[in-house]
CSV table of C-alpha atoms in Angstrom, one decimal:
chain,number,residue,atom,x,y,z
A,28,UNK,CA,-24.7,-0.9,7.2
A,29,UNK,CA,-21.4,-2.8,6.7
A,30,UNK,CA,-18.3,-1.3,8.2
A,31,UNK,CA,-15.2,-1.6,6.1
A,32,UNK,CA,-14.1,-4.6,7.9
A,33,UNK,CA,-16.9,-6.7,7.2
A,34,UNK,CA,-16.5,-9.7,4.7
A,35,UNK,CA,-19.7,-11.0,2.8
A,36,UNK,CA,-20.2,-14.7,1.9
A,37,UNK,CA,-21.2,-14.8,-2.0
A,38,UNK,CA,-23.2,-17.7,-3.1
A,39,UNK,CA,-21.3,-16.8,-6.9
A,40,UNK,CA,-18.0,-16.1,-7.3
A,41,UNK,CA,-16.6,-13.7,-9.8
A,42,UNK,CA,-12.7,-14.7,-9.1
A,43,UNK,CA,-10.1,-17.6,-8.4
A,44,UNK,CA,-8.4,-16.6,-5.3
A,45,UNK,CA,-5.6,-19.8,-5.7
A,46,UNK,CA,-5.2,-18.8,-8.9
A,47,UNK,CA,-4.1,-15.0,-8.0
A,48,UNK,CA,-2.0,-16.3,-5.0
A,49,UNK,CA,0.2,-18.5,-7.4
A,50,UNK,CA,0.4,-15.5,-9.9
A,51,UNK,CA,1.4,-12.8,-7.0
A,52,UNK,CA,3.9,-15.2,-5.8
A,53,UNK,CA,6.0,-16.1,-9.0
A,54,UNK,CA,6.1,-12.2,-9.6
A,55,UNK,CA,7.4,-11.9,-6.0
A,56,UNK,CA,9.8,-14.5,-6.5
A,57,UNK,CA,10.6,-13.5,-9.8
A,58,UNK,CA,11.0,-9.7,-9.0
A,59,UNK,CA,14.0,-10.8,-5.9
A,60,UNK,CA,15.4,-13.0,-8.1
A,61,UNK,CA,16.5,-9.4,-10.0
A,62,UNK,CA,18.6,-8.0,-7.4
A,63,UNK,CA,20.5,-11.3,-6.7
A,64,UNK,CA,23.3,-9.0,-5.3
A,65,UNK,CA,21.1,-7.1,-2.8
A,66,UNK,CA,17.7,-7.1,-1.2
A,67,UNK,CA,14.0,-6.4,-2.7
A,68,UNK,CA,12.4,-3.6,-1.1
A,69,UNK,CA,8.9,-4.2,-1.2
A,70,UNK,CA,6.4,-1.6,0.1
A,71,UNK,CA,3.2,-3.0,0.6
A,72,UNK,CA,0.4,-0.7,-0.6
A,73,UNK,CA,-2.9,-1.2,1.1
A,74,UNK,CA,-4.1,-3.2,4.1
A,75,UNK,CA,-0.7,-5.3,4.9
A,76,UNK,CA,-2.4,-8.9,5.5
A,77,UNK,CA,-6.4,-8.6,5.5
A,78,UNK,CA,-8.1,-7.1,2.5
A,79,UNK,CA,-11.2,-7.0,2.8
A,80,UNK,CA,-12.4,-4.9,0.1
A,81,UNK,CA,-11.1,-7.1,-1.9
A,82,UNK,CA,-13.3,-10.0,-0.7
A,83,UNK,CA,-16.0,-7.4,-1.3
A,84,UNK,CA,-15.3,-6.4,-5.3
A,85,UNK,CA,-13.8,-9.9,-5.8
A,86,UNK,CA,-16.2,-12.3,-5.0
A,87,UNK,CA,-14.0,-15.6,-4.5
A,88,UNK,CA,-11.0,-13.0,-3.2
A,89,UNK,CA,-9.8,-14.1,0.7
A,90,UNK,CA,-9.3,-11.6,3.1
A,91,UNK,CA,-6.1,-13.4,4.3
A,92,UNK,CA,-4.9,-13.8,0.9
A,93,UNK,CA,-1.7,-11.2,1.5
A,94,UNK,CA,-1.4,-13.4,4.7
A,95,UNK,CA,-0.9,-16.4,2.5
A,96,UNK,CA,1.1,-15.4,0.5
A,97,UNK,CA,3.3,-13.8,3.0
A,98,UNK,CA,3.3,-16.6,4.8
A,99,UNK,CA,4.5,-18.8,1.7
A,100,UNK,CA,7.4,-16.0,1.6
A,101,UNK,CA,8.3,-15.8,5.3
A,102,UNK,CA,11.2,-18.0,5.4
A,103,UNK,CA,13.2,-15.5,3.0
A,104,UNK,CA,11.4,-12.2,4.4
A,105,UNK,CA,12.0,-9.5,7.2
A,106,UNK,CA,9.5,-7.0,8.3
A,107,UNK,CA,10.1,-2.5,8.8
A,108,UNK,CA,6.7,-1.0,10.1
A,109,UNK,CA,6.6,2.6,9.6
A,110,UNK,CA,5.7,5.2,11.6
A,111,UNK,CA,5.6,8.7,11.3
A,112,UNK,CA,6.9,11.0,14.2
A,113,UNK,CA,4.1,13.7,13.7
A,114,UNK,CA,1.7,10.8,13.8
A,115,UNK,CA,3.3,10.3,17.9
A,116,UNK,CA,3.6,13.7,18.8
A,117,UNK,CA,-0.1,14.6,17.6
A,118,UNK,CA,-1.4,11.2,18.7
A,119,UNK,CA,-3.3,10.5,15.7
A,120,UNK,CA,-6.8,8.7,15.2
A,121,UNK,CA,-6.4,5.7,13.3
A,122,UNK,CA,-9.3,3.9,13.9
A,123,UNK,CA,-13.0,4.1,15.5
A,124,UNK,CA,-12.2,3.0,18.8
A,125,UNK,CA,-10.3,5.9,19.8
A,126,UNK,CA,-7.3,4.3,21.2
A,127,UNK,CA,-4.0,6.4,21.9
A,128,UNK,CA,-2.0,6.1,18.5
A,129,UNK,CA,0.9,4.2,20.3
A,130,UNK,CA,-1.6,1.7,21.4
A,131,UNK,CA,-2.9,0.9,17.8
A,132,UNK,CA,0.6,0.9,16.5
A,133,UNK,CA,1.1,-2.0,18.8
A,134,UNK,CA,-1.8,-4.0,18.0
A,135,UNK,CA,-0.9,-3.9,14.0
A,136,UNK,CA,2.6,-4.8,15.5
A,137,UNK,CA,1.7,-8.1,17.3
A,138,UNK,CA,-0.7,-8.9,15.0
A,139,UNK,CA,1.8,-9.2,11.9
A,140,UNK,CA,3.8,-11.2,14.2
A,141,UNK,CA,1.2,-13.5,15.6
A,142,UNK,CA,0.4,-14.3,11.5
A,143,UNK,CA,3.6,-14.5,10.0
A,144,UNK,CA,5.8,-15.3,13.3
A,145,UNK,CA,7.8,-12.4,11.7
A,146,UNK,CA,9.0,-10.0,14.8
A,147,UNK,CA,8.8,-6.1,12.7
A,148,UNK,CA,11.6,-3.4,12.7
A,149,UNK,CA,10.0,-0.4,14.1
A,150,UNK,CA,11.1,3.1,11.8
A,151,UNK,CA,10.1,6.1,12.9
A,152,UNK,CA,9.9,8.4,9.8
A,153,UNK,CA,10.4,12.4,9.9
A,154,UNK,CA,12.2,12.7,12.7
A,155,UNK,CA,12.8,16.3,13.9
A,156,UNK,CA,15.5,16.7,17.0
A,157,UNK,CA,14.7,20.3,18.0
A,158,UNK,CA,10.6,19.5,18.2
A,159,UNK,CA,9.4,17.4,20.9
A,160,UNK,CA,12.1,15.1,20.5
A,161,UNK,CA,11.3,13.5,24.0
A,162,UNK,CA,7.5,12.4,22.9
A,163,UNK,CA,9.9,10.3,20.2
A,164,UNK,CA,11.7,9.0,22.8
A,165,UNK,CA,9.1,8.1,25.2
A,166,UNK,CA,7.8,5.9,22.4
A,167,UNK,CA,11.3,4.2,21.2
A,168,UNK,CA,11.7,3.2,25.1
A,169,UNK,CA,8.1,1.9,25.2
A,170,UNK,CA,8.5,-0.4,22.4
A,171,UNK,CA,12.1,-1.4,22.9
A,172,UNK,CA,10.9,-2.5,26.8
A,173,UNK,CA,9.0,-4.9,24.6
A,174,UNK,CA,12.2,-6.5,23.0
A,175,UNK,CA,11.3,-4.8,19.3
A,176,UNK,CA,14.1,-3.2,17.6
A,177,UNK,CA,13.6,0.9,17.0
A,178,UNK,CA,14.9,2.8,14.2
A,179,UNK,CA,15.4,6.6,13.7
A,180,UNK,CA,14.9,8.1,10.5
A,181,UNK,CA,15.0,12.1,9.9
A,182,UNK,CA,13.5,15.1,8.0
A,183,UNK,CA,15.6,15.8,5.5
A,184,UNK,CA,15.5,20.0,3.9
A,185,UNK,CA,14.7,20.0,0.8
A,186,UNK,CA,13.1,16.3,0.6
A,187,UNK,CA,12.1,14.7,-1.9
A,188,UNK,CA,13.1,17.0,-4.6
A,189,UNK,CA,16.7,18.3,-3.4
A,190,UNK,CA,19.0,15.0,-4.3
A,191,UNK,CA,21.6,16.6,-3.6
A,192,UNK,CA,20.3,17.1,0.3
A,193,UNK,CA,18.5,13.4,0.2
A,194,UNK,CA,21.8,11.7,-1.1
A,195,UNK,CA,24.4,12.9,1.4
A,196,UNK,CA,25.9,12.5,4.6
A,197,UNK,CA,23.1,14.8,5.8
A,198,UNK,CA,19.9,13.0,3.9
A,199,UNK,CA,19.8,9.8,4.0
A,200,UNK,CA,23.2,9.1,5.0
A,201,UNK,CA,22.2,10.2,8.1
A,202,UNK,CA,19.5,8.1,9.0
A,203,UNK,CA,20.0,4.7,11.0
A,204,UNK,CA,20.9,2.1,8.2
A,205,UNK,CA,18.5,-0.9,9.5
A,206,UNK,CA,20.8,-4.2,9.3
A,207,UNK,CA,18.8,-6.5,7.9
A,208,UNK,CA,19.9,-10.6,6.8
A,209,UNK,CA,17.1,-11.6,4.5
A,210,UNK,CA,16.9,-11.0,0.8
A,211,UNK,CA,12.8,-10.3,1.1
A,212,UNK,CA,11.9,-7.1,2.9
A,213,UNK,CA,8.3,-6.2,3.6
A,214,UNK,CA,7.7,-2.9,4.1
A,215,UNK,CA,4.5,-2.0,6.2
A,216,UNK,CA,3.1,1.1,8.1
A,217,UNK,CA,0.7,2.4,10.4
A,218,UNK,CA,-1.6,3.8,8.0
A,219,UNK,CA,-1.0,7.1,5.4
A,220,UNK,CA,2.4,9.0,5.2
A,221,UNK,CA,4.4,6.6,7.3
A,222,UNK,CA,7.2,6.8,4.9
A,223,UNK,CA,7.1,3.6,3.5
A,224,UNK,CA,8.6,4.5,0.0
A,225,UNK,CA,11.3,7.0,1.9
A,226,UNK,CA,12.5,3.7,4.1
A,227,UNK,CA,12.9,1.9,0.9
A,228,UNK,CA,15.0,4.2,-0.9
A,229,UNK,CA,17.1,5.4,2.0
A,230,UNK,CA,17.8,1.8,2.7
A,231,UNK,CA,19.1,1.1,-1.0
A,232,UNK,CA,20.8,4.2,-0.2
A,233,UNK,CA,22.7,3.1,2.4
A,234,UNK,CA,22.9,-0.6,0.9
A,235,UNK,CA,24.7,1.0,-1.5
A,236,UNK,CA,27.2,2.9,0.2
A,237,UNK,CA,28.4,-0.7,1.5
A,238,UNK,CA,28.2,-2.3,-1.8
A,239,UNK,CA,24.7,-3.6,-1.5
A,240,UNK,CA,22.7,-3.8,-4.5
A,241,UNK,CA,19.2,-3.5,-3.3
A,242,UNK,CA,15.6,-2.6,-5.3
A,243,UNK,CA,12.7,-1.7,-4.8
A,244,UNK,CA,8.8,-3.1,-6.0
A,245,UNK,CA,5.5,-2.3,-4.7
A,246,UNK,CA,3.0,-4.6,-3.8
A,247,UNK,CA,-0.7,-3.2,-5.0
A,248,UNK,CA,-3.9,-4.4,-5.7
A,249,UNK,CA,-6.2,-1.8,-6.5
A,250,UNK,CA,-6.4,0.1,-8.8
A,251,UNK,CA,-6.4,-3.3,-11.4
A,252,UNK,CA,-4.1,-2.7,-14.2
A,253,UNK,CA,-5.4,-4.9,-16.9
A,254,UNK,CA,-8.8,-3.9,-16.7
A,255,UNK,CA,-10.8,-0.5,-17.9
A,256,UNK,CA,-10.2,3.1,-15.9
A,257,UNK,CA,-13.5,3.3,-15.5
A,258,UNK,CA,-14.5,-0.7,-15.1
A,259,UNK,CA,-17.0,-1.1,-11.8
A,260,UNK,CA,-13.6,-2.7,-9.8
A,261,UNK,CA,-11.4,0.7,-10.1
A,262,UNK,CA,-14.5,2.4,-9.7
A,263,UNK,CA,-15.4,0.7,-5.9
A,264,UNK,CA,-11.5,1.6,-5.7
A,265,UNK,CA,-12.3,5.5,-5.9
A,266,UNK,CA,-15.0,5.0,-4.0
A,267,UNK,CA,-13.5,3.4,-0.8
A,268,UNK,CA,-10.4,6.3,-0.9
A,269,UNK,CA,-13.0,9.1,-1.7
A,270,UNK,CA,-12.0,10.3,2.1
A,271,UNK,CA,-8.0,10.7,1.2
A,272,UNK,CA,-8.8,12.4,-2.6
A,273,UNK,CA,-7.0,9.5,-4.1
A,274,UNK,CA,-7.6,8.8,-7.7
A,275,UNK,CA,-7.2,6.2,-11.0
A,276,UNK,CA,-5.5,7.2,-13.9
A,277,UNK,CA,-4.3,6.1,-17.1
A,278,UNK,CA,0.1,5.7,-16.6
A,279,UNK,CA,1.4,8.0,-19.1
A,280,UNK,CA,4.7,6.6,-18.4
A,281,UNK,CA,3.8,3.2,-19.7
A,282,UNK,CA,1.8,4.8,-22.3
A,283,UNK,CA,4.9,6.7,-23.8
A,284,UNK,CA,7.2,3.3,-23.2
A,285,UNK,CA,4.5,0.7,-24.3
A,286,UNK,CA,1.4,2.3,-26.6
A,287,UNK,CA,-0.6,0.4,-24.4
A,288,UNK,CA,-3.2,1.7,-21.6
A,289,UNK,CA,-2.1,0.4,-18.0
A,290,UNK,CA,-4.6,1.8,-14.8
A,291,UNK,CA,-2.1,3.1,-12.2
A,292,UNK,CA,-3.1,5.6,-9.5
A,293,UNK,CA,-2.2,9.6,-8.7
A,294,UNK,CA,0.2,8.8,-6.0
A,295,UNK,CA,2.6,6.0,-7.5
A,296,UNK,CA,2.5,8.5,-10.9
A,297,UNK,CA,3.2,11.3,-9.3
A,298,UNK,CA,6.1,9.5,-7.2
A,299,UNK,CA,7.7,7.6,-9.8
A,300,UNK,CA,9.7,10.2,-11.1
A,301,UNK,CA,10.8,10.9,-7.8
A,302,UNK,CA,12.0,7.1,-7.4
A,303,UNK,CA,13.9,6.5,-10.6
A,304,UNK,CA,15.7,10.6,-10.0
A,305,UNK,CA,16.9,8.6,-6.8
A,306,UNK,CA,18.1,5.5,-8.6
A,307,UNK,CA,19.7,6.9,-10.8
A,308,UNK,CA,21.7,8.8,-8.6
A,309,UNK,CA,22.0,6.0,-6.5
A,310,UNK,CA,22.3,2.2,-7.7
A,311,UNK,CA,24.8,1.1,-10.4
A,312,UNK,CA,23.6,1.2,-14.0
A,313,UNK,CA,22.9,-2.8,-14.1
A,314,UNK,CA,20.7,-2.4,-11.2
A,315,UNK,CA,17.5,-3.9,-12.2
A,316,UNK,CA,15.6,-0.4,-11.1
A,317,UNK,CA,16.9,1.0,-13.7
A,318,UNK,CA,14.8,-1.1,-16.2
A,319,UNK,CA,11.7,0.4,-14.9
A,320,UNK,CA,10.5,2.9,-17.5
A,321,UNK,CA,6.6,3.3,-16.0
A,322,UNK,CA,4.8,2.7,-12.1
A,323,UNK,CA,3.0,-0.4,-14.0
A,324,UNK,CA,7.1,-1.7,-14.9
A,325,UNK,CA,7.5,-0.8,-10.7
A,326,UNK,CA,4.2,-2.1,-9.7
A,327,UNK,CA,4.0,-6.3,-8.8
A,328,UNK,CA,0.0,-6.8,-9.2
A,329,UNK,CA,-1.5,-9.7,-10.8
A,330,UNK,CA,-4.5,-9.3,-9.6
A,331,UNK,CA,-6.8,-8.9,-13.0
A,332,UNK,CA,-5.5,-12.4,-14.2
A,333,UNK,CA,-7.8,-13.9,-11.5
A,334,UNK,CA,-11.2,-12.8,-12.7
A,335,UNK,CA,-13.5,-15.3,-14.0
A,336,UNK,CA,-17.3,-14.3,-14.3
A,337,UNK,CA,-16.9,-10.3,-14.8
A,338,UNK,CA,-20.1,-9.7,-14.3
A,339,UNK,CA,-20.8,-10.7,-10.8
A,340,UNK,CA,-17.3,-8.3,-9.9
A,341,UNK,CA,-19.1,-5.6,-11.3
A,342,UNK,CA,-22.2,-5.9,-9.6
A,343,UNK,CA,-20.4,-6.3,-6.0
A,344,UNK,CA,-19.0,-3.1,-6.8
A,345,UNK,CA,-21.3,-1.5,-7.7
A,346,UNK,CA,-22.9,-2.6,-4.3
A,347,UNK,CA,-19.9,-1.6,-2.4
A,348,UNK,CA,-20.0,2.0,-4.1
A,349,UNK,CA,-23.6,2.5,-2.6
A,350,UNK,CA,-22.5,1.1,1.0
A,351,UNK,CA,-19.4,3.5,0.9
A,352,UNK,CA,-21.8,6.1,0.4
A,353,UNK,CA,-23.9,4.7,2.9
A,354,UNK,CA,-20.8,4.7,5.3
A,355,UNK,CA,-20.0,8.5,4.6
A,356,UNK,CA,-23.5,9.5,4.7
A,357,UNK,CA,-23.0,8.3,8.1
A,358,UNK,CA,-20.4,10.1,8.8
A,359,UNK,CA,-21.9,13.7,8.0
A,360,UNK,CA,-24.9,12.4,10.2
A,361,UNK,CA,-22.3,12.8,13.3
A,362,UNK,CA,-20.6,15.8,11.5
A,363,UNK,CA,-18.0,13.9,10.7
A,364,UNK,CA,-17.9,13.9,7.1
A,365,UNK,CA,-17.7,15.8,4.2
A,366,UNK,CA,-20.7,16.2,1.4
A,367,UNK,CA,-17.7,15.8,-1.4
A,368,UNK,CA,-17.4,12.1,-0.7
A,369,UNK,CA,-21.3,11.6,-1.4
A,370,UNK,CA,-20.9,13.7,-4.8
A,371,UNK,CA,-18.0,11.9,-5.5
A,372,UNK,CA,-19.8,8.2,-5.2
A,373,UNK,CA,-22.9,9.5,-6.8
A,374,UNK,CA,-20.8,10.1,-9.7
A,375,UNK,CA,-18.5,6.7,-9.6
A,376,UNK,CA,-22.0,4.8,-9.3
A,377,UNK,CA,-23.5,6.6,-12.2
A,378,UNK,CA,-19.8,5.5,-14.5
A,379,UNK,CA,-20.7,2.0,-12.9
A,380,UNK,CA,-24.0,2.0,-13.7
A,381,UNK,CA,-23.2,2.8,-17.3
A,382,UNK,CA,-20.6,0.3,-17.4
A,383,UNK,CA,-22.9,-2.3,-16.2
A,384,UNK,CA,-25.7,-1.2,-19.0
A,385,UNK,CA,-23.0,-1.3,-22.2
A,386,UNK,CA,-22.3,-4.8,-21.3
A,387,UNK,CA,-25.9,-6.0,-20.9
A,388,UNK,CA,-25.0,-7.4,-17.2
A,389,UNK,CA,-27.9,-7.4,-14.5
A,390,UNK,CA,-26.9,-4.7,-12.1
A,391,UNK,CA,-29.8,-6.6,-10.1
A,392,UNK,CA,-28.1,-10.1,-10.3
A,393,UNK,CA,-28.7,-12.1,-7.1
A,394,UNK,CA,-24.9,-12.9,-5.8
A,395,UNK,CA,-25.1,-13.2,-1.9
């Protein structure tokens, strides 16, 4: 059985990875280019240089291709990794060799900077003083021994929903404003609820307040926009985040601004209105944020332009749907997992399976 890490070598290839790395960057380029006057904010959503799940669905997809094109970008580009101060204190698990959480922060650390040569901004995220403030501590003096630069950022009452708590003196205006020189910032974290979007907007927030006009974008790849909810692709998508209860959904944002159907995902709906409340509140009315009318308008993803032979995607997805299952199968064999997740596949491989039959593909096609 695969692990998630693993990369296979197809013999056919379903997508132009050059092609998709010169799209991605002209949007990124393009998108900075809009707040001339300030910085872009870019959070990066999924795996921050190595995708392999892509290189799985997207036969002809590299794994480093976020490394390339960072890498293209570096020159014009700082780095914030996130952290979350809960995530410290309660010294959480990210990965299967059971490593102290600190320890794995600094492996993603020195890795991005042995790629890119870029040294990261360490942010610590939802910062409470009165709880175990010295376990924060303890890990701001362990990393700053180390020559990186720590940053505190606190919770906030009333967050995200209370503007008039997140824009003040007491919200964001109290957290430490990261001074940052390049127009190009990255923004990265240690895995889920790191505050990645929170940095972003309480940076423009204090960008602001000096007469910095920054923005904000997010970087995805999955789900892909362009292509059907329920295409084999979006489906593997489900299928690999069946353990977080993350879903694809039609953006009735862009829907309402467009007519057209645009694949988006539950979080970046459900947080968009939160973003453009902020904005508004926030940046002046030419700021280019404010021209975002949908999470598609927010989103910079190119990457259903790339595909070329649709139906070898499809049937590596529908091969990586059967080895997630595989994988969580696993994981209730240790008691580890839940039976949801195998439900939930079953049912995203049935959608694939049907998707695969109304186009008269070979869901049996030899492509490895």
């Amino acid at each position: 059985m695969l692990n998630s890490t693993d990369v296979i070598s197809y013999k056919k290839k379903g997508y132009d990875g050059a092609k998709y790395i010169k799209l991605q960057q002209e949007k990124i380029l393009e998108r900075i280019g809009k707040f001339s006057n300030g910085r872009l904010y870019l959070e990066i959503g999924g795996k921050f240089m190595y995708d392999q799940h892509a290189a799985r669905v997207l036969p002809g997809f590299d794994p480093e291709t976020k490394k390339q094109i960072f890498m293209s970008l570096k020159n014009q580009a700082e780095v914030l990794f996130c952290v979350n101060a809960d995530d410290i204190i309660e010294n959480r698990q990210l990965s299967n060799e059971n490593i102290p959480y600190k320890d794995y922060v600094n492996k993603m650390i020195r890795g991005i900077e042995a790629a890119l040569g870029l040294r990261p901004h360490i942010v610590i995220n939802k910062i409470d003083t009165t709880s175990m403030y010295d376990m924060i501590l303890d890990f701001e003096k362990e990393f700053q021994r180390k020559n990186y630069r720590v940053w505190e950022r606190y919770k906030i009452m009333g967050y995200p929903h209370n503007l008039k708590s997140v824009l003040s003196e007491d919200g964001y205006g109290n957290d430490d404003h990261i001074p940052l020189t390049k127009n190009l910032i990255l923004v990265t974290g240690a895995a889920s609820s790191s505050g990645k979007m929170s940095t972003c907007l309480g940076q423009i927030y204090n960008d602001h307040e000096i007469g910095i006009e920054s923005g904000y974008a997010k970087y995805e790849t999955f789900p892909i926009r362009n292509i059907p909810l329920e295409h084999p692709i979006n489906l593997a998508y489900e299928a690999a985040t069946a353990d977080i209860g993350d879903y694809n959904m039609l953006d009735p944002y862009y829907k309402k601004a467009t007519g057209k159907d645009s694949v988006n995902y539950n979080r970046d709906v459900e947080a968009f209105e939160i973003v453009m409340d902020i904005a508004k509140q926030t940046v002046k009315p030419d700021n280019f944020m404010n021209n975002y009318k949908s999470p598609t308008d927010m989103g910079i993803s190119t990457a259903g332009f790339a595909i070329t032979d649709d139906e070898v995607c499809c049937v590596a997805s529908l091969q990586e749907i059967r080895r997630r299952k595989g994988r969580y199968q696993q994981q209730i064999d240790r008691k580890e997992g839940e039976q949801s997740r195998i439900s939930r596949c079953d049912e995203l491989e049935k959608k694939c399976l049907e998707y695969i039959k109304e186009k008269k593909y070979n869901e049996n096609l030899k492509i490895d």
